[in-house]
PDB file of C-alpha atoms in Angstrom:
ATOM      1  CA  MET A 221      -0.016   0.242  -0.048  1.00  0.00           C
ATOM      2  CA  TRP A 222       1.308   3.323  -1.080  1.00  0.00           C
ATOM      3  CA  ILE A 223       0.348   6.461   0.266  1.00  0.00           C
ATOM      4  CA  ASP A 224       1.603  10.053  -1.238  1.00  0.00           C
ATOM      5  CA  VAL A 225       0.984  12.302   1.805  1.00  0.00           C
ATOM      6  CA  GLY A 226       1.659  15.349  -0.437  1.00  0.00           C
ATOM      7  CA  LYS A 227      -1.055  14.486  -2.968  1.00  0.00           C
ATOM      8  CA  LEU A 228      -3.193  14.320   0.430  1.00  0.00           C
ATOM      9  CA  ILE A 229      -2.135  17.720   1.445  1.00  0.00           C
ATOM     10  CA  ARG A 230      -2.351  19.380  -2.216  1.00  0.00           C
ATOM     11  CA  GLU A 231      -5.736  17.917  -3.070  1.00  0.00           C
ATOM     12  CA  HIS A 232      -7.195  18.722   0.383  1.00  0.00           C
ATOM     13  CA  VAL A 233      -8.364  15.103   0.589  1.00  0.00           C
ATOM     14  CA  PRO A 234     -10.581  14.493   3.917  1.00  0.00           C
ATOM     15  CA  ASP A 235     -10.120  11.818   6.293  1.00  0.00           C
ATOM     16  CA  LYS A 236     -13.023   9.613   7.727  1.00  0.00           C
ATOM     17  CA  ASN A 237     -13.661  12.475  10.039  1.00  0.00           C
ATOM     18  CA  GLY A 238     -13.816  15.308   7.538  1.00  0.00           C
ATOM     19  CA  LYS A 239     -10.580  16.647   8.666  1.00  0.00           C
ATOM     20  CA  THR A 240      -7.857  17.576   6.068  1.00  0.00           C
ATOM     21  CA  LEU A 241      -3.859  17.985   6.361  1.00  0.00           C
ATOM     22  CA  PRO A 242      -2.822  21.815   6.745  1.00  0.00           C
ATOM     23  CA  ALA A 243      -1.433  22.804   3.824  1.00  0.00           C
ATOM     24  CA  ASP A 244       1.706  24.259   5.044  1.00  0.00           C
ATOM     25  CA  LEU A 245       2.508  20.882   6.806  1.00  0.00           C
ATOM     26  CA  SER A 246       6.024  19.849   6.380  1.00  0.00           C
ATOM     27  CA  SER A 247       6.535  17.294   9.451  1.00  0.00           C
ATOM     28  CA  GLY A 248       4.637  15.303  11.836  1.00  0.00           C
ATOM     29  CA  SER A 249       3.889  11.743  13.128  1.00  0.00           C
ATOM     30  CA  PHE A 250       1.409   8.939  12.133  1.00  0.00           C
ATOM     31  CA  GLU A 251       0.084   5.654  13.162  1.00  0.00           C
ATOM     32  CA  PHE A 252      -1.388   2.729  11.370  1.00  0.00           C
ATOM     33  CA  ARG A 253      -2.427  -0.718  12.897  1.00  0.00           C
ATOM     34  CA  ASP A 254      -3.700  -4.178  11.816  1.00  0.00           C
ATOM     35  CA  LEU A 255      -7.606  -4.388  12.513  1.00  0.00           C
ATOM     36  CA  THR A 256      -8.070  -7.700  11.591  1.00  0.00           C
ATOM     37  CA  ASP A 257      -5.286  -9.372  13.528  1.00  0.00           C
ATOM     38  CA  ILE A 258      -4.994  -7.645  17.193  1.00  0.00           C
ATOM     39  CA  GLY A 259      -2.876 -10.049  18.650  1.00  0.00           C
ATOM     40  CA  VAL A 260       0.590 -10.352  16.978  1.00  0.00           C
ATOM     41  CA  GLY A 261      -0.262  -8.828  13.500  1.00  0.00           C
ATOM     42  CA  SER A 262       0.554  -9.293  10.149  1.00  0.00           C
ATOM     43  CA  LEU A 263       1.365  -5.779   8.988  1.00  0.00           C
ATOM     44  CA  PHE A 264       4.887  -4.269   8.653  1.00  0.00           C
ATOM     45  CA  GLU A 265       6.156  -1.084   7.853  1.00  0.00           C
ATOM     46  CA  GLY A 266       8.788  -0.790   5.271  1.00  0.00           C
ATOM     47  CA  LYS A 267      10.027   2.946   5.080  1.00  0.00           C
ATOM     48  CA  LEU A 268       8.611   6.305   4.667  1.00  0.00           C
ATOM     49  CA  ILE A 269       9.514   8.541   1.600  1.00  0.00           C
ATOM     50  CA  TYR A 270       8.632  12.278   2.131  1.00  0.00           C
ATOM     51  CA  ASP A 271       9.288  14.268  -0.710  1.00  0.00           C
ATOM     52  CA  LYS A 272       9.497  17.833  -0.276  1.00  0.00           C
ATOM     53  CA  THR A 273       9.518  19.609  -3.408  1.00  0.00           C
ATOM     54  CA  TYR A 274      12.792  18.217  -4.867  1.00  0.00           C
ATOM     55  CA  GLY A 275      13.646  15.071  -3.052  1.00  0.00           C
ATOM     56  CA  HIS A 276      14.130  15.486   0.886  1.00  0.00           C
ATOM     57  CA  VAL A 277      13.964  11.885   2.336  1.00  0.00           C
ATOM     58  CA  THR A 278      13.052  10.350   5.837  1.00  0.00           C
ATOM     59  CA  TYR A 279      12.998   6.978   6.638  1.00  0.00           C
ATOM     60  CA  GLY A 280      10.324   5.548   8.996  1.00  0.00           C
ATOM     61  CA  CYS A 281      11.041   4.098  12.260  1.00  0.00           C
ATOM     62  CA  SER A 282       8.124   1.775  13.519  1.00  0.00           C
ATOM     63  CA  LEU A 283       7.271   0.911  17.130  1.00  0.00           C
ATOM     64  CA  CYS A 284       4.622  -1.837  17.882  1.00  0.00           C
ATOM     65  CA  CYS A 285       1.710  -1.851  19.963  1.00  0.00           C
ATOM     66  CA  VAL A 286       2.510  -4.358  22.550  1.00  0.00           C
ATOM     67  CA  TYR A 287      -0.081  -6.504  25.143  1.00  0.00           C
ATOM     68  CA  ASN A 288       0.933  -6.414  28.623  1.00  0.00           C
ATOM     69  CA  ALA A 289      -0.001  -9.713  30.882  1.00  0.00           C
ATOM     70  CA  PRO A 290      -3.248 -11.131  29.635  1.00  0.00           C
ATOM     71  CA  PHE A 291      -5.501 -12.521  32.090  1.00  0.00           C
ATOM     72  CA  LEU A 292      -8.727 -14.445  32.007  1.00  0.00           C
ATOM     73  CA  ALA A 293     -12.062 -12.408  31.795  1.00  0.00           C
ATOM     74  CA  PHE A 294     -13.803 -14.770  34.428  1.00  0.00           C
ATOM     75  CA  ASN A 295     -11.572 -15.722  37.381  1.00  0.00           C
ATOM     76  CA  PRO A 296     -12.997 -18.259  38.804  1.00  0.00           C
ATOM     77  CA  LEU A 297     -15.408 -19.037  36.504  1.00  0.00           C
ATOM     78  CA  GLY A 298     -18.534 -20.248  37.471  1.00  0.00           C
ATOM     79  CA  ILE A 299     -20.021 -23.358  35.622  1.00  0.00           C
ATOM     80  CA  PRO A 300     -23.280 -25.060  36.201  1.00  0.00           C
ATOM     81  CA  PHE A 301     -23.185 -28.482  36.536  1.00  0.00           C
ATOM     82  CA  THR A 302     -23.981 -30.111  33.327  1.00  0.00           C
ATOM     83  CA  GLY A 303     -24.329 -26.661  31.772  1.00  0.00           C
ATOM     84  CA  ASP A 304     -22.018 -24.544  30.006  1.00  0.00           C
ATOM     85  CA  SER A 305     -19.906 -21.267  30.971  1.00  0.00           C
ATOM     86  CA  GLN A 306     -17.986 -19.127  28.239  1.00  0.00           C
ATOM     87  CA  ASN A 307     -14.542 -17.497  29.244  1.00  0.00           C
ATOM     88  CA  GLY A 308     -11.934 -15.457  27.138  1.00  0.00           C
ATOM     89  CA  VAL A 309      -8.795 -13.632  27.742  1.00  0.00           C
ATOM     90  CA  THR A 310      -8.247  -9.731  28.048  1.00  0.00           C
ATOM     91  CA  ALA A 311      -5.045  -7.876  27.989  1.00  0.00           C
ATOM     92  CA  TYR A 312      -4.118  -4.313  28.194  1.00  0.00           C
ATOM     93  CA  GLU A 313      -2.989  -2.657  24.828  1.00  0.00           C
ATOM     94  CA  ASN A 314      -0.275   0.230  25.148  1.00  0.00           C
ATOM     95  CA  CYS A 315      -1.224   2.287  21.942  1.00  0.00           C
ATOM     96  CA  SER A 316      -5.066   2.436  22.706  1.00  0.00           C
ATOM     97  CA  GLY A 317      -4.417   2.456  26.330  1.00  0.00           C
ATOM     98  CA  ILE A 318      -7.592   0.134  27.123  1.00  0.00           C
ATOM     99  CA  TYR A 319      -7.970  -3.227  27.792  1.00  0.00           C
ATOM    100  CA  LEU A 320      -8.903  -5.545  24.891  1.00  0.00           C
ATOM    101  CA  ASP A 321     -10.558  -8.756  24.206  1.00  0.00           C
ATOM    102  CA  VAL A 322      -7.726 -11.131  22.763  1.00  0.00           C
ATOM    103  CA  SER A 323      -9.405 -14.184  22.902  1.00  0.00           C
ATOM    104  CA  ASN A 324      -9.082 -15.087  19.139  1.00  0.00           C
ATOM    105  CA  GLN A 325      -5.341 -15.153  19.783  1.00  0.00           C
ATOM    106  CA  PHE A 326      -5.807 -18.060  22.291  1.00  0.00           C
ATOM    107  CA  LEU A 327      -8.068 -20.295  20.085  1.00  0.00           C
ATOM    108  CA  TYR A 328      -7.200 -24.160  20.550  1.00  0.00           C
ATOM    109  CA  GLY A 329      -5.167 -23.450  23.616  1.00  0.00           C
ATOM    110  CA  TRP A 330      -7.807 -24.338  26.192  1.00  0.00           C
ATOM    111  CA  HIS A 331      -7.428 -26.851  28.946  1.00  0.00           C
ATOM    112  CA  THR A 332      -8.793 -27.707  32.087  1.00  0.00           C
ATOM    113  CA  GLY A 333      -6.608 -29.298  35.054  1.00  0.00           C
ATOM    114  CA  SER A 334      -9.400 -31.967  35.532  1.00  0.00           C
ATOM    115  CA  THR A 335     -11.707 -33.261  32.862  1.00  0.00           C
ATOM    116  CA  ALA A 336     -13.455 -35.176  35.525  1.00  0.00           C
ATOM    117  CA  ILE A 337     -14.722 -31.451  36.976  1.00  0.00           C
ATOM    118  CA  ALA A 338     -14.786 -29.524  33.682  1.00  0.00           C
ATOM    119  CA  THR A 339     -14.027 -29.810  30.038  1.00  0.00           C
ATOM    120  CA  VAL A 340     -13.493 -26.977  27.875  1.00  0.00           C
ATOM    121  CA  ASN A 341     -13.480 -26.830  23.715  1.00  0.00           C
ATOM    122  CA  TYR A 342     -11.258 -24.980  21.463  1.00  0.00           C
ATOM    123  CA  MET A 343     -13.064 -21.688  21.842  1.00  0.00           C
ATOM    124  CA  GLY A 344     -13.510 -21.394  25.852  1.00  0.00           C
ATOM    125  CA  THR A 345     -16.434 -22.739  26.318  1.00  0.00           C
ATOM    126  CA  HIS A 346     -16.445 -24.943  29.393  1.00  0.00           C
ATOM    127  CA  HIS A 347     -18.888 -27.577  30.752  1.00  0.00           C
ATOM    128  CA  GLY A 348     -19.608 -28.760  34.166  1.00  0.00           C
ATOM    129  CA  ALA A 349     -18.697 -32.652  34.341  1.00  0.00           C
ATOM    130  CA  GLY A 350     -18.504 -33.054  38.188  1.00  0.00           C
ATOM    131  CA  VAL A 351     -19.297 -31.056  41.131  1.00  0.00           C
ATOM    132  CA  GLY A 352     -15.975 -29.236  42.272  1.00  0.00           C
ATOM    133  CA  SER A 353     -12.818 -26.870  41.618  1.00  0.00           C
ATOM    134  CA  THR A 354     -10.259 -26.964  38.871  1.00  0.00           C
ATOM    135  CA  THR A 355      -8.023 -24.544  36.896  1.00  0.00           C
ATOM    136  CA  SER A 356      -8.794 -23.113  33.523  1.00  0.00           C
ATOM    137  CA  ASN A 357      -5.977 -22.951  31.346  1.00  0.00           C
ATOM    138  CA  THR A 358      -4.998 -21.473  27.468  1.00  0.00           C
ATOM    139  CA  SER A 359      -2.215 -20.489  25.895  1.00  0.00           C
ATOM    140  CA  GLY A 360      -1.402 -18.092  22.695  1.00  0.00           C
ATOM    141  CA  TYR A 361       0.986 -15.567  21.004  1.00  0.00           C
ATOM    142  CA  LEU A 362       0.820 -11.643  21.491  1.00  0.00           C
ATOM    143  CA  THR A 363       3.056  -8.956  20.561  1.00  0.00           C
ATOM    144  CA  HIS A 364       5.383  -8.209  23.662  1.00  0.00           C
ATOM    145  CA  SER A 365       7.889  -5.690  22.707  1.00  0.00           C
ATOM    146  CA  TYR A 366       8.532  -2.551  20.799  1.00  0.00           C
ATOM    147  CA  ALA A 367      11.267  -3.896  18.532  1.00  0.00           C
ATOM    148  CA  ARG A 368      10.537  -2.841  15.015  1.00  0.00           C
ATOM    149  CA  ASN A 369      10.032  -6.696  14.045  1.00  0.00           C
ATOM    150  CA  CYS A 370       7.251  -6.867  16.507  1.00  0.00           C
ATOM    151  CA  PRO A 371       8.172 -10.243  18.315  1.00  0.00           C
ATOM    152  CA  ALA A 372       5.492 -12.307  19.573  1.00  0.00           C
ATOM    153  CA  ALA A 373       5.584 -14.293  23.138  1.00  0.00           C
ATOM    154  CA  ARG A 374       3.712 -16.933  24.210  1.00  0.00           C
ATOM    155  CA  PHE A 375       1.414 -16.162  27.329  1.00  0.00           C
ATOM    156  CA  THR A 376      -0.232 -18.883  29.267  1.00  0.00           C
ATOM    157  CA  PRO A 377      -3.030 -17.010  31.377  1.00  0.00           C
ATOM    158  CA  SER A 378      -4.983 -19.496  33.960  1.00  0.00           C
ATOM    159  CA  GLY A 379      -7.726 -19.291  36.598  1.00  0.00           C
ATOM    160  CA  GLY A 380      -9.947 -21.087  38.498  1.00  0.00           C
ATOM    161  CA  ALA A 381     -13.139 -22.949  37.365  1.00  0.00           C
ATOM    162  CA  ASN A 382     -15.847 -23.879  39.829  1.00  0.00           C
ATOM    163  CA  VAL A 383     -18.626 -26.361  38.657  1.00  0.00           C
ATOM    164  CA  GLN A 384     -21.679 -25.267  41.140  1.00  0.00           C
ATOM    165  CA  VAL A 385     -24.666 -26.673  42.423  1.00  0.00           C
ATOM    166  CA  PRO A 386     -27.370 -24.698  44.678  1.00  0.00           C
ATOM    167  CA  VAL A 387     -26.992 -25.877  48.212  1.00  0.00           C
ATOM    168  CA  PRO A 388     -30.280 -26.252  49.828  1.00  0.00           C
ATOM    169  CA  THR A 389     -29.008 -24.573  53.369  1.00  0.00           C
ATOM    170  CA  LYS A 390     -28.095 -21.226  51.052  1.00  0.00           C
ATOM    171  CA  VAL A 391     -31.440 -20.316  49.762  1.00  0.00           C
ATOM    172  CA  LEU A 392     -31.375 -17.252  51.550  1.00  0.00           C
ATOM    173  CA  PRO A 393     -33.643 -14.242  51.428  1.00  0.00           C
ATOM    174  CA  ILE A 394     -31.716 -11.039  50.507  1.00  0.00           C
ATOM    175  CA  ALA A 395     -34.028  -8.474  50.351  1.00  0.00           C
ATOM    176  CA  THR A 396     -37.148  -7.908  52.566  1.00  0.00           C
ATOM    177  CA  LEU A 397     -39.691  -5.815  50.225  1.00  0.00           C
ATOM    178  CA  SER A 398     -42.867  -5.643  52.247  1.00  0.00           C
ATOM    179  CA  GLN A 399     -43.978  -7.500  55.474  1.00  0.00           C
ATOM    180  CA  GLY A 400     -47.169  -6.813  57.742  1.00  0.00           C
ATOM    181  CA  VAL A 401     -50.901  -6.015  57.313  1.00  0.00           C
ATOM    182  CA  ILE A 402     -51.680  -6.609  53.628  1.00  0.00           C
ATOM    183  CA  ILE A 403     -54.537  -4.502  51.757  1.00  0.00           C
ATOM    184  CA  CYS A 404     -57.370  -6.782  52.358  1.00  0.00           C
ATOM    185  CA  SER A 405     -61.333  -5.146  52.166  1.00  0.00           C
ATOM    186  CA  ASN A 406     -61.605  -5.123  55.894  1.00  0.00           C
ATOM    187  CA  GLY A 407     -58.257  -4.008  56.655  1.00  0.00           C
ATOM    188  CA  GLN A 408     -57.278  -7.484  58.370  1.00  0.00           C
ATOM    189  CA  GLY A 409     -54.937  -9.751  57.295  1.00  0.00           C
ATOM    190  CA  TRP A 410     -51.061 -10.855  57.101  1.00  0.00           C
ATOM    191  CA  ASN A 411     -48.313 -11.268  54.595  1.00  0.00           C
ATOM    192  CA  ARG A 412     -44.796 -11.678  53.689  1.00  0.00           C
ATOM    193  CA  ILE A 413     -42.862 -10.624  50.410  1.00  0.00           C
ATOM    194  CA  PHE A 414     -39.278 -10.930  49.773  1.00  0.00           C
ATOM    195  CA  THR A 415     -36.437 -12.217  47.330  1.00  0.00           C
ATOM    196  CA  ASN A 416     -34.798 -15.411  47.521  1.00  0.00           C
ATOM    197  CA  GLN A 417     -31.316 -16.104  46.218  1.00  0.00           C
ATOM    198  CA  LEU A 418     -29.383 -19.538  45.354  1.00  0.00           C
ATOM    199  CA  GLN A 419     -25.910 -19.793  46.800  1.00  0.00           C
ATOM    200  CA  ASP A 420     -23.635 -22.476  45.581  1.00  0.00           C
ATOM    201  CA  GLN A 421     -21.415 -24.791  47.741  1.00  0.00           C
ATOM    202  CA  PHE A 422     -18.728 -22.245  47.776  1.00  0.00           C
ATOM    203  CA  GLY A 423     -20.927 -19.585  49.660  1.00  0.00           C
ATOM    204  CA  ARG A 424     -21.029 -17.578  46.430  1.00  0.00           C
ATOM    205  CA  GLY A 425     -24.447 -16.535  44.357  1.00  0.00           C
ATOM    206  CA  TYR A 426     -25.773 -19.022  41.950  1.00  0.00           C
ATOM    207  CA  PRO A 427     -26.531 -16.639  39.169  1.00  0.00           C
ATOM    208  CA  HIS A 428     -28.294 -18.898  36.584  1.00  0.00           C
ATOM    209  CA  ALA A 429     -31.388 -17.882  35.013  1.00  0.00           C
ATOM    210  CA  GLY A 430     -34.462 -20.218  33.874  1.00  0.00           C
ATOM    211  CA  ILE A 431     -34.278 -22.737  37.323  1.00  0.00           C
ATOM    212  CA  VAL A 432     -37.972 -23.602  38.264  1.00  0.00           C
ATOM    213  CA  MET A 433     -37.995 -23.138  41.991  1.00  0.00           C
ATOM    214  CA  ALA A 434     -41.358 -24.262  43.907  1.00  0.00           C
ATOM    215  CA  ASP A 435     -42.102 -24.338  47.463  1.00  0.00           C
ATOM    216  CA  ILE A 436     -44.919 -25.963  50.002  1.00  0.00           C
ATOM    217  CA  LEU A 437     -45.756 -24.293  52.999  1.00  0.00           C
ATOM    218  CA  SER A 438     -47.535 -26.669  55.649  1.00  0.00           C
ATOM    219  CA  PHE A 439     -48.960 -25.134  58.742  1.00  0.00           C
ATOM    220  CA  GLY A 440     -48.164 -26.742  62.236  1.00  0.00           C
ATOM    221  CA  THR A 441     -49.711 -25.065  65.347  1.00  0.00           C
ATOM    222  CA  ASN A 442     -52.318 -22.801  63.322  1.00  0.00           C
ATOM    223  CA  GLN A 443     -54.417 -20.070  65.255  1.00  0.00           C
ATOM    224  CA  LEU A 444     -54.791 -17.955  62.164  1.00  0.00           C
ATOM    225  CA  GLY A 445     -56.755 -19.992  60.062  1.00  0.00           C
ATOM    226  CA  LEU A 446     -54.170 -19.876  57.065  1.00  0.00           C
ATOM    227  CA  SER A 447     -54.233 -22.407  54.051  1.00  0.00           C
ATOM    228  CA  PRO A 448     -51.299 -24.488  52.832  1.00  0.00           C
ATOM    229  CA  GLU A 449     -49.621 -23.005  50.168  1.00  0.00           C
ATOM    230  CA  THR A 450     -47.871 -24.361  46.927  1.00  0.00           C
ATOM    231  CA  GLY A 451     -46.555 -22.081  44.174  1.00  0.00           C
ATOM    232  CA  SER A 452     -43.343 -21.855  41.797  1.00  0.00           C
ATOM    233  CA  ALA A 453     -41.022 -19.146  40.301  1.00  0.00           C
ATOM    234  CA  THR A 454     -38.201 -19.148  37.715  1.00  0.00           C
ATOM    235  CA  THR A 455     -35.067 -17.350  38.895  1.00  0.00           C
ATOM    236  CA  ASN A 456     -33.493 -14.509  36.807  1.00  0.00           C
ATOM    237  CA  SER A 457     -30.135 -13.923  35.998  1.00  0.00           C
ATOM    238  CA  ASN A 458     -28.902 -13.262  39.330  1.00  0.00           C
ATOM    239  CA  GLY A 459     -30.393 -16.793  40.754  1.00  0.00           C
ATOM    240  CA  SER A 460     -33.050 -14.663  42.464  1.00  0.00           C
ATOM    241  CA  TRP A 461     -36.857 -15.081  42.427  1.00  0.00           C
ATOM    242  CA  GLY A 462     -39.774 -13.610  44.185  1.00  0.00           C
ATOM    243  CA  ASP A 463     -41.586 -15.326  47.341  1.00  0.00           C
ATOM    244  CA  PHE A 464     -44.939 -14.252  48.314  1.00  0.00           C
ATOM    245  CA  TYR A 465     -47.640 -15.348  50.709  1.00  0.00           C
ATOM    246  CA  ALA A 466     -50.827 -13.431  51.817  1.00  0.00           C
ATOM    247  CA  ASP A 467     -54.371 -14.195  53.440  1.00  0.00           C
ATOM    248  CA  CYS A 468     -56.956 -11.954  54.591  1.00  0.00           C
ATOM    249  CA  THR A 469     -59.087 -12.725  57.635  1.00  0.00           C
ATOM    250  CA  SER A 470     -62.342 -11.118  59.336  1.00  0.00           C
ATOM    251  CA  ALA A 471     -60.526 -10.381  62.448  1.00  0.00           C
ATOM    252  CA  CYS A 472     -57.145 -10.644  63.644  1.00  0.00           C
ATOM    253  CA  PRO A 473     -56.836 -12.573  67.020  1.00  0.00           C
ATOM    254  CA  SER A 474     -55.672 -10.842  69.972  1.00  0.00           C
ATOM    255  CA  SER A 475     -53.115 -13.687  70.479  1.00  0.00           C
ATOM    256  CA  GLY A 476     -52.304 -16.152  68.038  1.00  0.00           C
ATOM    257  CA  GLN A 477     -49.799 -17.319  65.522  1.00  0.00           C
ATOM    258  CA  SER A 478     -49.059 -20.023  63.303  1.00  0.00           C
ATOM    259  CA  ASN A 479     -45.946 -21.860  62.576  1.00  0.00           C
ATOM    260  CA  ALA A 480     -45.349 -22.890  59.180  1.00  0.00           C
ATOM    261  CA  LEU A 481     -42.787 -25.255  57.385  1.00  0.00           C
ATOM    262  CA  GLN A 482     -41.664 -24.409  54.239  1.00  0.00           C
ATOM    263  CA  THR A 483     -39.926 -26.573  51.894  1.00  0.00           C
ATOM    264  CA  TRP A 484     -38.321 -25.833  48.467  1.00  0.00           C
ATOM    265  CA  THR A 485     -37.660 -27.825  45.313  1.00  0.00           C
ATOM    266  CA  TYR A 486     -35.121 -27.175  42.875  1.00  0.00           C
ATOM    267  CA  ASN A 487     -35.924 -28.483  39.218  1.00  0.00           C
ATOM    268  CA  GLY A 488     -38.668 -30.991  40.906  1.00  0.00           C
ATOM    269  CA  ILE A 489     -36.411 -32.159  43.628  1.00  0.00           C
ATOM    270  CA  PRO A 490     -36.860 -31.371  47.043  1.00  0.00           C
ATOM    271  CA  LEU A 491     -33.856 -29.752  48.834  1.00  0.00           C
ATOM    272  CA  ALA A 492     -32.908 -31.114  52.017  1.00  0.00           C
ATOM    273  CA  HIS A 493     -33.439 -28.108  54.428  1.00  0.00           C
ATOM    274  CA  ALA A 494     -36.705 -26.477  55.351  1.00  0.00           C
ATOM    275  CA  ASN A 495     -37.228 -23.094  56.887  1.00  0.00           C
ATOM    276  CA  THR A 496     -39.729 -22.467  59.638  1.00  0.00           C
ATOM    277  CA  VAL A 497     -41.615 -19.302  59.227  1.00  0.00           C
ATOM    278  CA  ILE A 498     -43.641 -17.979  62.157  1.00  0.00           C
ATOM    279  CA  TYR A 499     -46.842 -15.818  61.018  1.00  0.00           C
ATOM    280  CA  LYS A 500     -48.637 -13.395  62.828  1.00  0.00           C
ATOM    281  CA  CYS A 501     -51.593 -10.988  61.786  1.00  0.00           C
ATOM    282  CA  THR A 502     -50.009  -7.865  62.422  1.00  0.00           C
ATOM    283  CA  SER A 503     -46.454  -8.491  62.154  1.00  0.00           C
ATOM    284  CA  ILE A 504     -44.219 -11.302  60.564  1.00  0.00           C
ATOM    285  CA  THR A 505     -41.095 -12.692  62.131  1.00  0.00           C
ATOM    286  CA  ILE A 506     -38.701 -15.103  59.682  1.00  0.00           C
ATOM    287  CA  ASP A 507     -36.912 -17.433  61.353  1.00  0.00           C
ATOM    288  CA  GLY A 508     -34.751 -20.551  60.637  1.00  0.00           C
ATOM    289  CA  PHE A 509     -32.713 -18.415  58.093  1.00  0.00           C
TER     290      PHE A 509
END
């Protein structure tokens, strides 16, 4: 590719932003880069000849845009058991001063520490084969020196990979939205409304959408006339779902409460842990969390 800078100046050729080079321009700096191969690149500068009327010549001196210490985009990577999660590679590029996705330079370099826990394909898509923790590793080449021939170095970023399962004892209410007297025609009643979130065996959130959570609410000591409740909800991308119970009564007893046993099921499988919920007509106390 040849670029006649003198012609660009004389003919006032605008760039992509509509700007032109000054008519009295005699010196300056320039930059070019390979947009299709950001890792190592195949673009190389030969020399720059600047003809200033009768042959003033300047040779170009190229420097490479380098990448510093690439790292995995997610560390540790959470992988649902029998499900998939994607990982990639990010690196800081000195010319632009920003972090760039360089995952394409690490294709076919992926592997895990234990295929019994997690497997990974050439693109970095991990599959949860067994519950537990292992490592996620990859390798690839990136430009690493300012030298004119833009030498490449092999990098081997790695991180953790945790195959997750929801833990029954970690179904926790994360936000109480409303509790107390509900709106009934006669102004008497009780309710509880809050949001639950699944956690995994590592004590972290289990952020997976589309999990059907159902509960069975059965009452023991029942002085309020509450009815058994069954229902279901689907988790959002945070692994959260709403939980609501409400009932109206003709009058609130002066003293009395109901003990309820709440059992959750995960995709139709009953969880081992049940929570005791104490209902009162004018206030609600949640126990057992």
